[in-house]
């Protein structure tokens, strides 16, 4: 193995990519819904390789990757972060602050009780609260302390050790509290309660879309029979006569000639209509009343499937039902789906539209073009990234974080380059939500920045921690594990009780909101599985942005509090 040791020491990037590659493979494996996740797996693989071989790690490379990750996080949560500070969202914002604050206090208390050093304490916080980015902010804060370089390196290594020990129950704890303990504390049956909330929001399930509610759409040709109830009616009246679904007549073939269908056009027997609507509605409603026919020329209508980004003040806060009733430009346009902060939302008539939402629509291109300015803007297909804005924003974030300090008691706490970059990403992401043409970076690029940035960063942390990992676990492993259990469970239970009995939040959405405040999507998955409903995703979308910001910042705060 000597040749491999020399190779890894000469080319340390090999070890980093090996740790990331194996980490991504192992992190995606799950047993009964539980998995390590790619970040923790990359950390553990890095520790394993570092324990076997001496691999020099560049602090500059670590910093560059971590800053790229932080910008990506800020960019992606920017719109929802500011949105949740407005209107009725204040209750969710309070929950999103309450849970991380309780988590910070619990971590601080356990660190004092167990007499942990600052490195172990920060790692316990990041692992137990399942927020690996706190490893980076805590490491930066430690490097700014007035202690020897050897002590700094030891504490940074201790962060990785504690995070690896505490993260396992951190994940299990969120799944158990949200999916099992939480419903018992609230005295609810998840299945029954979720159906109540679905009914209130106007969400319905069918066999084709039990969890998502999506329906396929179709444009079909039907010949009107002489005894059809629509004969003699205008197109507008015929469309409104169908109350159980939205169907639209786009074109008409009459005596061999193709006509554009206007609301005033009168339908005659023998007409062939090009009708747009949900496939189920076309089959069940029009099928028995008219004869479907193949007419490629009639159906040769440009149909667009676009994403509309919500920026218009006129529709923010309105329900989907209100948009259907009041926005005339929406005629002929069907809603395929809806996302908020990158998370898919269940679509119901009483779901409110918020600024920064993305509406996925389908309809004749001309109709969609008319609707777009009413909603906001069409998000054009984009494969290029605005690297200019990215580079300048990170530079400004680092500069701001390095120069701004806050006096707290007898201390002056630096904002830190990590938090500065996170805030820069937040600002650019918000600017993108208000000006969709500004700082355009495709979702795939942001996902790559977040994935490779954090995974490679923690892999390098693991490579450094490898040589002392075993001895550190023997020294403090059981204390860290027990302390991590407390730090995981206390904020979850507190958040569930506070959210229900003080903030009066809906119970199923609350469980998703608590999972979001600890940024653990596995908790939402546990609720969805037991409730047979996507309702919990709404609560998660309200809190996850603030949770990411605060929990990442806690890495800096816990170091400052303990030193």
Coordinates of C-alpha atoms in Angstrom, one line a residue:
X1 CA 0.0 0.0 0.0
X2 CA 3.1 2.2 0.1
X3 CA 2.7 3.3 -3.5
X4 CA -0.9 4.3 -2.9
X5 CA 0.1 6.3 0.2
X6 CA 2.7 8.2 -1.8
X7 CA 0.3 8.8 -4.6
X8 CA -2.4 10.2 -2.4
X9 CA 0.1 12.4 -0.6
X10 CA 1.4 13.8 -3.9
X11 CA -2.1 14.1 -5.4
X12 CA -4.5 14.8 -2.5
X13 CA -7.3 15.7 -4.9
X14 CA -7.6 12.0 -5.7
X15 CA -8.5 11.3 -2.1
X16 CA -11.1 14.1 -2.1
X17 CA -12.9 12.9 -5.2
X18 CA -12.7 9.3 -4.0
X19 CA -14.3 10.2 -0.7
X20 CA -17.0 12.2 -2.5
X21 CA -17.7 9.4 -5.0
X22 CA -18.0 6.6 -2.5
X23 CA -19.9 9.0 -0.1
X24 CA -22.5 9.7 -2.7
X25 CA -23.0 6.0 -3.5
X26 CA -23.3 5.1 0.2
X27 CA -25.3 8.1 1.1
X28 CA -28.1 7.2 -1.2
X29 CA -28.6 3.7 0.3
X30 CA -31.5 3.5 2.7
X31 CA -32.7 0.9 5.2
X32 CA -36.4 1.2 6.2
X33 CA -36.4 4.9 5.2
X34 CA -33.2 5.8 7.0
X35 CA -30.0 6.7 5.2
X36 CA -26.8 8.6 6.1
X37 CA -27.2 11.1 3.3
X38 CA -24.4 12.0 0.9
X39 CA -22.8 14.7 3.1
X40 CA -22.4 12.5 6.2
X41 CA -21.3 9.6 4.1
X42 CA -18.7 11.7 2.4
X43 CA -17.5 12.8 5.8
X44 CA -17.2 9.3 7.1
X45 CA -15.4 8.0 4.0
X46 CA -13.0 11.0 4.3
X47 CA -12.3 10.0 7.9
X48 CA -11.7 6.4 6.9
X49 CA -9.3 7.4 4.2
X50 CA -7.6 9.9 6.4
X51 CA -7.2 7.3 9.1
X52 CA -5.3 5.0 6.6
X53 CA -3.2 7.5 4.7
X54 CA -1.7 10.9 5.3
X55 CA -3.5 13.3 2.9
X56 CA -2.5 17.0 2.9
X57 CA -5.6 19.2 2.6
X58 CA -5.6 22.8 1.3
X59 CA -7.5 25.2 3.5
X60 CA -7.9 27.6 0.5
X61 CA -9.6 24.8 -1.5
X62 CA -11.9 24.0 1.4
X63 CA -12.9 27.6 1.7
X64 CA -13.6 28.0 -2.0
X65 CA -15.9 25.0 -2.1
X66 CA -17.7 26.0 1.1
X67 CA -18.3 29.5 -0.1
X68 CA -19.7 28.2 -3.3
X69 CA -22.1 26.0 -1.4
X70 CA -23.2 28.8 0.9
X71 CA -23.9 31.1 -2.0
X72 CA -26.0 28.3 -3.6
X73 CA -28.0 27.9 -0.4
X74 CA -28.7 31.6 0.0
X75 CA -29.6 31.9 -3.7
X76 CA -32.1 29.1 -3.6
X77 CA -33.9 30.1 -0.3
X78 CA -33.8 33.9 -0.8
X79 CA -37.4 34.4 -2.2
X80 CA -39.0 32.2 0.5
X81 CA -36.9 33.6 3.3
X82 CA -38.3 37.1 2.8
X83 CA -41.8 35.9 1.9
X84 CA -42.2 34.2 5.2
X85 CA -41.6 37.4 7.1
X86 CA -44.8 39.0 5.6
X87 CA -48.5 38.7 6.2
X88 CA -49.9 35.6 8.0
X89 CA -46.5 34.0 7.5
X90 CA -45.3 35.5 10.7
X91 CA -46.5 32.5 12.7
X92 CA -44.4 30.2 10.5
X93 CA -41.5 32.6 10.8
X94 CA -41.8 32.6 14.6
X95 CA -41.7 28.7 14.5
X96 CA -38.8 28.8 12.1
X97 CA -36.8 30.9 14.6
X98 CA -38.1 29.2 17.8
X99 CA -36.9 25.7 16.9
X100 CA -33.3 26.7 16.0
X101 CA -33.0 29.0 19.0
X102 CA -34.1 26.1 21.3
X103 CA -31.6 23.9 19.5
X104 CA -28.8 26.4 20.1
X105 CA -29.6 26.7 23.8
X106 CA -29.8 23.0 24.2
X107 CA -26.4 22.5 22.5
X108 CA -24.9 25.3 24.7
X109 CA -26.4 23.7 27.9
X110 CA -25.1 20.2 27.0
X111 CA -21.7 21.5 26.2
X112 CA -21.5 23.1 29.6
X113 CA -22.9 20.1 31.4
X114 CA -20.7 17.6 29.7
X115 CA -17.7 20.0 29.8
X116 CA -17.0 19.6 26.0
X117 CA -14.4 21.7 24.3
X118 CA -15.5 24.2 21.6
X119 CA -14.8 21.8 18.7
X120 CA -16.9 18.9 20.1
X121 CA -19.6 21.4 21.1
X122 CA -19.9 22.8 17.6
X123 CA -19.8 19.3 16.0
X124 CA -22.6 18.2 18.4
X125 CA -24.7 21.1 17.3
X126 CA -24.2 20.5 13.6
X127 CA -24.7 16.8 13.8
X128 CA -27.6 16.7 16.2
X129 CA -29.5 19.5 14.3
X130 CA -28.5 17.9 11.0
X131 CA -27.1 21.1 9.6
X132 CA -23.6 20.2 8.2
X133 CA -22.9 23.7 6.9
X134 CA -22.4 24.7 10.6
X135 CA -19.2 22.7 10.4
X136 CA -17.8 25.4 8.1
X137 CA -19.0 28.4 10.0
X138 CA -17.7 27.0 13.3
X139 CA -14.4 26.1 11.7
X140 CA -14.0 29.6 10.5
X141 CA -14.9 31.0 13.9
X142 CA -12.3 28.8 15.6
X143 CA -9.6 29.9 13.2
X144 CA -10.2 33.5 14.3
X145 CA -9.6 32.7 18.0
X146 CA -6.5 33.9 19.8
X147 CA -5.1 30.4 20.5
X148 CA -2.2 28.4 19.1
X149 CA -2.4 26.9 15.6
X150 CA -2.2 23.4 17.0
X151 CA -5.1 24.0 19.3
X152 CA -7.2 25.5 16.4
X153 CA -6.5 22.4 14.2
X154 CA -7.4 20.0 17.1
X155 CA -10.7 21.8 17.7
X156 CA -11.6 21.8 14.0
X157 CA -10.9 18.1 13.8
X158 CA -13.1 17.6 16.9
X159 CA -16.0 19.2 15.0
X160 CA -15.9 16.5 12.3
X161 CA -15.7 13.7 15.0
X162 CA -18.7 15.0 16.9
X163 CA -20.8 15.7 13.8
X164 CA -20.3 12.2 12.6
X165 CA -21.3 10.7 15.9
X166 CA -24.4 12.9 16.5
X167 CA -25.7 13.1 12.9
X168 CA -27.0 9.5 12.9
X169 CA -29.5 10.0 15.7
X170 CA -30.1 13.5 14.5
X171 CA -31.7 12.0 11.4
X172 CA -33.5 9.2 13.2
X173 CA -34.7 11.6 15.8
X174 CA -36.4 13.9 13.3
X175 CA -38.1 11.0 11.6
X176 CA -39.3 9.5 14.9
X177 CA -40.5 12.8 16.4
X178 CA -42.3 14.1 13.3
X179 CA -43.8 10.7 12.2
X180 CA -44.5 9.0 15.5
X181 CA -44.0 11.0 18.7
X182 CA -45.4 14.3 17.3
X183 CA -48.9 12.9 16.4
X184 CA -49.1 11.3 19.9
X185 CA -48.2 14.6 21.6
X186 CA -50.8 16.4 19.6
X187 CA -53.4 13.6 20.1
X188 CA -54.2 13.3 16.4
X189 CA -54.5 10.5 13.8
X190 CA -52.3 11.6 10.9
X191 CA -54.5 10.0 8.2
X192 CA -57.7 11.6 9.5
X193 CA -56.2 15.0 10.2
X194 CA -54.6 15.2 6.8
X195 CA -57.9 14.6 5.1
X196 CA -59.5 17.4 7.1
X197 CA -56.7 19.8 6.0
X198 CA -56.9 18.6 2.4
X199 CA -60.6 19.3 2.4
X200 CA -60.1 22.8 3.8
X201 CA -57.5 23.6 1.1
X202 CA -59.6 22.0 -1.7
X203 CA -57.2 19.2 -2.4
X204 CA -58.6 16.1 -3.9
X205 CA -57.0 12.7 -4.7
X206 CA -57.7 10.3 -7.5
X207 CA -56.2 7.0 -8.4
X208 CA -53.9 8.6 -11.0
X209 CA -52.5 11.1 -8.5
X210 CA -52.9 10.1 -4.9
X211 CA -50.0 12.1 -3.5
X212 CA -49.3 14.8 -6.1
X213 CA -52.7 15.5 -7.5
X214 CA -51.3 16.1 -11.0
X215 CA -53.4 15.2 -14.1
X216 CA -52.4 14.8 -17.7
X217 CA -54.0 17.2 -20.1
X218 CA -55.2 16.6 -23.6
X219 CA -56.4 18.4 -26.8
X220 CA -58.9 16.3 -28.6
X221 CA -61.4 16.6 -31.4
X222 CA -65.2 15.9 -30.8
X223 CA -68.0 16.0 -33.3
X224 CA -71.2 17.5 -31.9
X225 CA -74.3 15.3 -32.2
X226 CA -77.7 16.8 -33.1
X227 CA -79.1 16.1 -29.6
X228 CA -76.1 17.5 -27.7
X229 CA -77.0 20.0 -25.0
X230 CA -74.4 22.5 -26.3
X231 CA -76.1 22.9 -29.7
X232 CA -77.2 26.5 -30.1
X233 CA -75.1 27.7 -27.2
X234 CA -72.2 30.1 -27.4
X235 CA -68.7 28.7 -26.7
X236 CA -68.6 30.7 -23.5
X237 CA -72.0 29.3 -22.3
X238 CA -71.0 25.8 -23.3
X239 CA -67.7 26.0 -21.3
X240 CA -69.5 27.4 -18.2
X241 CA -72.1 24.7 -18.4
X242 CA -69.4 22.2 -17.4
X243 CA -69.0 22.9 -13.6
X244 CA -67.0 19.9 -12.6
X245 CA -64.0 20.6 -14.7
X246 CA -62.3 23.3 -16.9
X247 CA -62.8 22.6 -20.6
X248 CA -62.0 25.0 -23.4
X249 CA -63.0 25.1 -27.1
X250 CA -60.0 26.4 -29.0
X251 CA -61.0 25.8 -32.7
X252 CA -64.0 24.6 -34.7
X253 CA -64.3 22.8 -38.0
X254 CA -67.6 23.7 -39.7
X255 CA -68.4 22.3 -43.1
X256 CA -64.8 21.7 -43.8
X257 CA -63.6 25.1 -42.8
X258 CA -61.5 25.7 -39.6
X259 CA -62.7 28.7 -37.5
X260 CA -61.2 30.3 -34.4
X261 CA -63.5 29.8 -31.4
X262 CA -64.4 33.1 -29.7
X263 CA -66.6 33.2 -26.6
X264 CA -69.5 34.5 -28.8
X265 CA -69.3 31.7 -31.4
X266 CA -72.5 29.7 -31.5
X267 CA -72.0 25.9 -31.7
X268 CA -73.9 24.0 -34.3
X269 CA -74.8 20.3 -34.8
X270 CA -72.1 18.6 -36.9
X271 CA -69.3 21.0 -35.7
X272 CA -66.1 19.4 -34.8
X273 CA -64.6 21.0 -31.7
X274 CA -60.9 21.1 -30.6
X275 CA -61.3 20.9 -26.8
X276 CA -58.5 21.4 -24.3
X277 CA -58.8 20.0 -20.8
X278 CA -57.8 17.3 -18.4
X279 CA -57.8 13.9 -20.0
X280 CA -60.1 12.4 -17.4
X281 CA -62.7 15.2 -17.9
X282 CA -62.6 14.8 -21.7
X283 CA -63.2 11.1 -21.4
X284 CA -65.9 11.1 -18.7
X285 CA -67.8 14.3 -19.7
X286 CA -67.5 14.6 -23.5
X287 CA -67.1 11.0 -24.3
X288 CA -70.7 9.9 -23.8
X289 CA -72.2 13.1 -25.4
X290 CA -70.2 13.3 -28.6
X291 CA -68.1 11.3 -31.0
X292 CA -64.3 11.7 -30.8
X293 CA -62.6 12.0 -34.2
X294 CA -59.1 12.1 -35.5
X295 CA -58.5 15.5 -37.1
X296 CA -54.8 16.4 -37.1
X297 CA -55.3 19.6 -39.0
X298 CA -57.8 20.9 -36.5
X299 CA -55.6 20.0 -33.6
X300 CA -52.5 21.6 -35.1
X301 CA -52.4 24.2 -32.4
X302 CA -49.1 25.5 -30.8
X303 CA -49.4 24.3 -27.2
X304 CA -46.9 25.8 -24.7
X305 CA -45.8 24.3 -21.4
X306 CA -44.2 27.2 -19.6
X307 CA -43.2 28.1 -16.0
X308 CA -44.6 31.4 -14.8
X309 CA -42.7 33.2 -12.0
X310 CA -45.1 35.1 -9.7
X311 CA -44.1 38.7 -9.1
X312 CA -47.4 40.6 -9.6
X313 CA -48.8 42.1 -6.5
X314 CA -52.3 41.8 -7.9
X315 CA -52.4 38.0 -7.5
X316 CA -50.2 37.5 -4.4
X317 CA -52.3 36.3 -1.6
X318 CA -55.2 35.1 -3.8
X319 CA -56.3 31.5 -3.9
X320 CA -56.2 29.4 -7.1
X321 CA -60.0 29.5 -7.2
X322 CA -60.0 33.3 -7.1
X323 CA -57.5 33.4 -10.0
X324 CA -59.8 31.1 -12.0
X325 CA -62.8 33.3 -11.3
X326 CA -61.2 36.8 -11.8
X327 CA -58.4 36.5 -14.3
X328 CA -60.0 36.4 -17.7
X329 CA -56.6 35.9 -19.4
X330 CA -56.4 32.5 -17.8
X331 CA -59.0 31.0 -20.2
X332 CA -57.6 28.0 -21.9
X333 CA -54.5 27.8 -19.6
X334 CA -54.3 24.7 -17.3
X335 CA -52.2 24.5 -14.2
X336 CA -49.9 21.4 -14.2
X337 CA -48.2 22.1 -10.9
X338 CA -46.8 24.6 -8.5
X339 CA -43.5 24.9 -6.6
X340 CA -42.4 27.1 -3.8
X341 CA -38.8 27.5 -2.7
X342 CA -37.9 24.5 -4.9
X343 CA -40.5 22.2 -3.2
X344 CA -43.6 20.9 -5.0
X345 CA -46.8 22.0 -3.4
X346 CA -50.1 20.1 -3.4
X347 CA -52.5 21.9 -5.7
X348 CA -55.9 22.8 -4.3
X349 CA -58.5 25.5 -5.1
X350 CA -57.9 27.2 -1.7
X351 CA -54.1 27.2 -1.9
X352 CA -52.8 30.8 -1.8
X353 CA -50.3 32.0 -4.4
X354 CA -47.2 33.8 -2.9
X355 CA -44.5 35.9 -4.4
X356 CA -41.7 33.8 -5.8
X357 CA -44.0 30.8 -6.5
X358 CA -43.6 29.1 -9.9
X359 CA -46.8 28.1 -11.7
X360 CA -46.3 25.3 -14.3
X361 CA -48.9 25.9 -16.9
X362 CA -50.0 24.4 -20.2
X363 CA -52.2 25.9 -22.9
X364 CA -52.3 27.4 -26.4
X365 CA -49.1 29.6 -26.7
X366 CA -51.1 32.7 -27.4
X367 CA -53.2 32.2 -24.3
X368 CA -50.1 31.6 -22.1
X369 CA -48.4 34.7 -23.5
X370 CA -51.5 36.8 -22.5
X371 CA -51.5 35.4 -19.0
X372 CA -47.8 35.7 -18.3
X373 CA -47.7 39.5 -17.6
X374 CA -50.7 39.2 -15.3
X375 CA -48.9 36.5 -13.2
X376 CA -45.3 37.9 -13.5
X377 CA -42.9 36.6 -16.2
X378 CA -42.2 33.6 -18.2
X379 CA -39.1 31.9 -17.0
X380 CA -37.2 31.3 -20.3
X381 CA -35.3 28.0 -20.8
X382 CA -31.8 28.8 -19.6
X383 CA -28.6 26.8 -19.6
X384 CA -26.1 29.6 -19.0
X385 CA -25.1 30.8 -15.6
X386 CA -24.4 34.4 -14.7
X387 CA -20.9 33.8 -13.4
X388 CA -20.3 37.5 -13.2
X389 CA -22.9 38.1 -10.6
X390 CA -21.9 35.0 -8.7
X391 CA -18.2 36.0 -8.5
X392 CA -18.9 39.6 -7.5
X393 CA -21.5 38.6 -4.9
X394 CA -19.2 36.1 -3.2
X395 CA -16.4 38.7 -3.2
X396 CA -18.7 41.3 -1.6
X397 CA -20.0 38.7 0.9
X398 CA -16.5 37.7 2.0
X399 CA -15.5 41.4 2.4
X400 CA -18.6 42.3 4.4
X401 CA -18.2 39.2 6.6
X402 CA -14.5 39.9 7.3
X403 CA -15.0 43.5 8.2
X404 CA -18.3 43.6 10.2
X405 CA -18.1 42.8 13.9
X406 CA -20.8 43.0 16.7
X407 CA -20.1 43.9 20.3
X408 CA -21.7 41.4 22.7
X409 CA -20.8 41.9 26.3
X410 CA -17.0 42.1 26.4
X411 CA -16.6 40.3 23.1
X412 CA -16.6 41.5 19.5
X413 CA -18.1 38.7 17.3
X414 CA -17.1 38.8 13.7
X415 CA -19.9 38.2 11.1
X416 CA -17.5 35.8 9.3
X417 CA -16.9 35.3 5.6
X418 CA -19.2 32.2 5.6
X419 CA -22.2 34.1 6.9
X420 CA -21.4 37.1 4.7
X421 CA -21.4 34.8 1.6
X422 CA -24.6 33.2 2.8
X423 CA -26.2 36.7 3.1
X424 CA -24.9 37.6 -0.4
X425 CA -26.5 34.6 -1.9
X426 CA -29.7 35.5 0.0
X427 CA -29.7 39.0 -1.5
X428 CA -29.0 37.8 -5.0
X429 CA -31.7 35.1 -4.7
X430 CA -34.2 37.7 -3.6
X431 CA -33.2 40.0 -6.4
X432 CA -33.8 37.2 -8.8
X433 CA -37.3 36.7 -7.4
X434 CA -38.2 40.3 -8.1
X435 CA -36.3 40.6 -11.4
X436 CA -36.4 37.1 -13.0
X437 CA -34.0 38.2 -15.7
X438 CA -31.3 39.1 -13.1
X439 CA -28.6 36.7 -12.0
X440 CA -30.0 33.8 -13.9
X441 CA -28.5 30.5 -12.7
X442 CA -30.2 27.3 -13.7
X443 CA -31.6 25.1 -10.9
X444 CA -29.3 22.3 -12.0
X445 CA -26.2 24.5 -11.6
X446 CA -27.4 25.6 -8.1
X447 CA -27.9 22.0 -7.1
X448 CA -24.4 21.1 -8.3
X449 CA -22.9 24.0 -6.3
X450 CA -24.7 22.8 -3.2
X451 CA -24.0 19.1 -3.7
X452 CA -20.3 19.2 -4.6
X453 CA -19.5 22.2 -2.5
X454 CA -20.6 20.8 0.8
X455 CA -19.7 17.1 0.1
X456 CA -16.2 17.9 -1.0
X457 CA -15.8 20.4 1.9
X458 CA -16.8 17.8 4.6
X459 CA -14.7 15.1 2.8
X460 CA -11.6 17.3 3.3
X461 CA -12.6 17.9 6.9
X462 CA -12.8 14.1 7.3
X463 CA -9.4 13.6 5.7
X464 CA -7.9 15.9 8.4
X465 CA -9.9 14.2 11.2
X466 CA -9.0 10.7 10.2
X467 CA -5.7 10.3 12.2
X468 CA -7.3 11.1 15.6
X469 CA -10.9 9.9 15.0
X470 CA -10.6 6.6 16.8
X471 CA -8.9 8.0 19.9
X472 CA -11.4 10.9 20.0
X473 CA -14.4 8.5 19.9
X474 CA -12.9 6.4 22.7
X475 CA -12.4 9.5 24.7
X476 CA -15.7 11.3 24.3
X477 CA -17.9 9.3 22.0
X478 CA -20.6 8.1 24.4
X479 CA -20.9 11.6 25.9
X480 CA -21.3 13.2 22.5
X481 CA -23.9 10.6 21.5
X482 CA -26.0 11.1 24.6
X483 CA -25.7 14.9 24.4
X484 CA -26.7 14.8 20.7
X485 CA -29.9 12.9 21.6
X486 CA -30.9 15.7 23.9
X487 CA -30.0 18.4 21.4
X488 CA -32.0 16.7 18.6
X489 CA -35.2 15.9 20.6
X490 CA -35.6 19.0 22.8
X491 CA -36.2 21.6 20.0
X492 CA -38.4 19.2 18.1
X493 CA -40.7 18.5 21.0
X494 CA -40.7 22.2 22.0
X495 CA -41.5 23.3 18.5
X496 CA -44.4 20.9 18.2
X497 CA -46.0 22.0 21.4
X498 CA -45.2 25.7 20.9
X499 CA -46.5 25.6 17.3
X500 CA -49.8 23.9 18.2
X501 CA -50.8 25.5 21.5
X502 CA -49.3 29.0 21.2
X503 CA -49.2 29.7 17.4
X504 CA -52.3 27.5 16.7
X505 CA -50.9 26.0 13.5
X506 CA -52.6 23.2 11.7
X507 CA -51.1 19.9 13.1
X508 CA -50.0 18.1 9.9
X509 CA -48.5 21.2 8.4
X510 CA -46.9 21.9 11.8
X511 CA -45.0 18.6 11.7
X512 CA -43.7 19.5 8.3
X513 CA -42.8 22.9 9.6
X514 CA -40.8 21.6 12.5
X515 CA -38.9 19.3 10.1
X516 CA -38.2 22.3 7.9
X517 CA -36.9 24.3 10.9
X518 CA -34.3 21.6 11.4
X519 CA -33.8 21.4 7.6
X520 CA -34.5 17.6 7.5
X521 CA -36.7 16.5 4.5
X522 CA -36.7 12.9 5.9
X523 CA -39.0 14.2 8.6
X524 CA -41.5 15.4 6.0
X525 CA -41.3 12.0 4.2
X526 CA -42.1 10.2 7.4
X527 CA -45.2 12.4 7.9
X528 CA -46.3 12.0 4.2
X529 CA -45.9 8.2 4.5
X530 CA -48.1 7.9 7.6
X531 CA -50.7 10.6 6.5
X532 CA -51.0 9.4 2.9
X533 CA -50.9 13.1 2.0
X534 CA -48.5 15.8 0.7
X535 CA -49.9 18.4 3.2
X536 CA -46.7 18.4 5.4
X537 CA -44.8 19.8 2.4
X538 CA -46.6 23.2 2.9
X539 CA -45.3 23.6 6.4
X540 CA -41.8 22.5 5.4
X541 CA -41.7 25.1 2.6
X542 CA -42.6 27.9 5.1
X543 CA -39.8 27.2 7.6
X544 CA -36.8 25.6 5.8
X545 CA -35.4 28.8 4.4
X546 CA -35.1 30.5 7.8
X547 CA -33.9 27.2 9.4
X548 CA -31.0 27.0 6.9
X549 CA -29.9 30.6 7.6
X550 CA -30.1 30.3 11.4
X551 CA -28.6 26.9 11.9
X552 CA -25.7 27.7 9.6
X553 CA -25.0 30.8 11.6
X554 CA -25.2 28.9 14.9
X555 CA -21.7 27.5 14.0
X556 CA -20.3 30.9 14.6
X557 CA -22.5 31.7 17.6
X558 CA -21.7 28.5 19.6
X559 CA -18.0 29.1 19.2
X560 CA -18.4 32.7 20.4
X561 CA -20.6 31.7 23.4
X562 CA -18.1 29.1 24.6
X563 CA -14.9 31.1 24.2

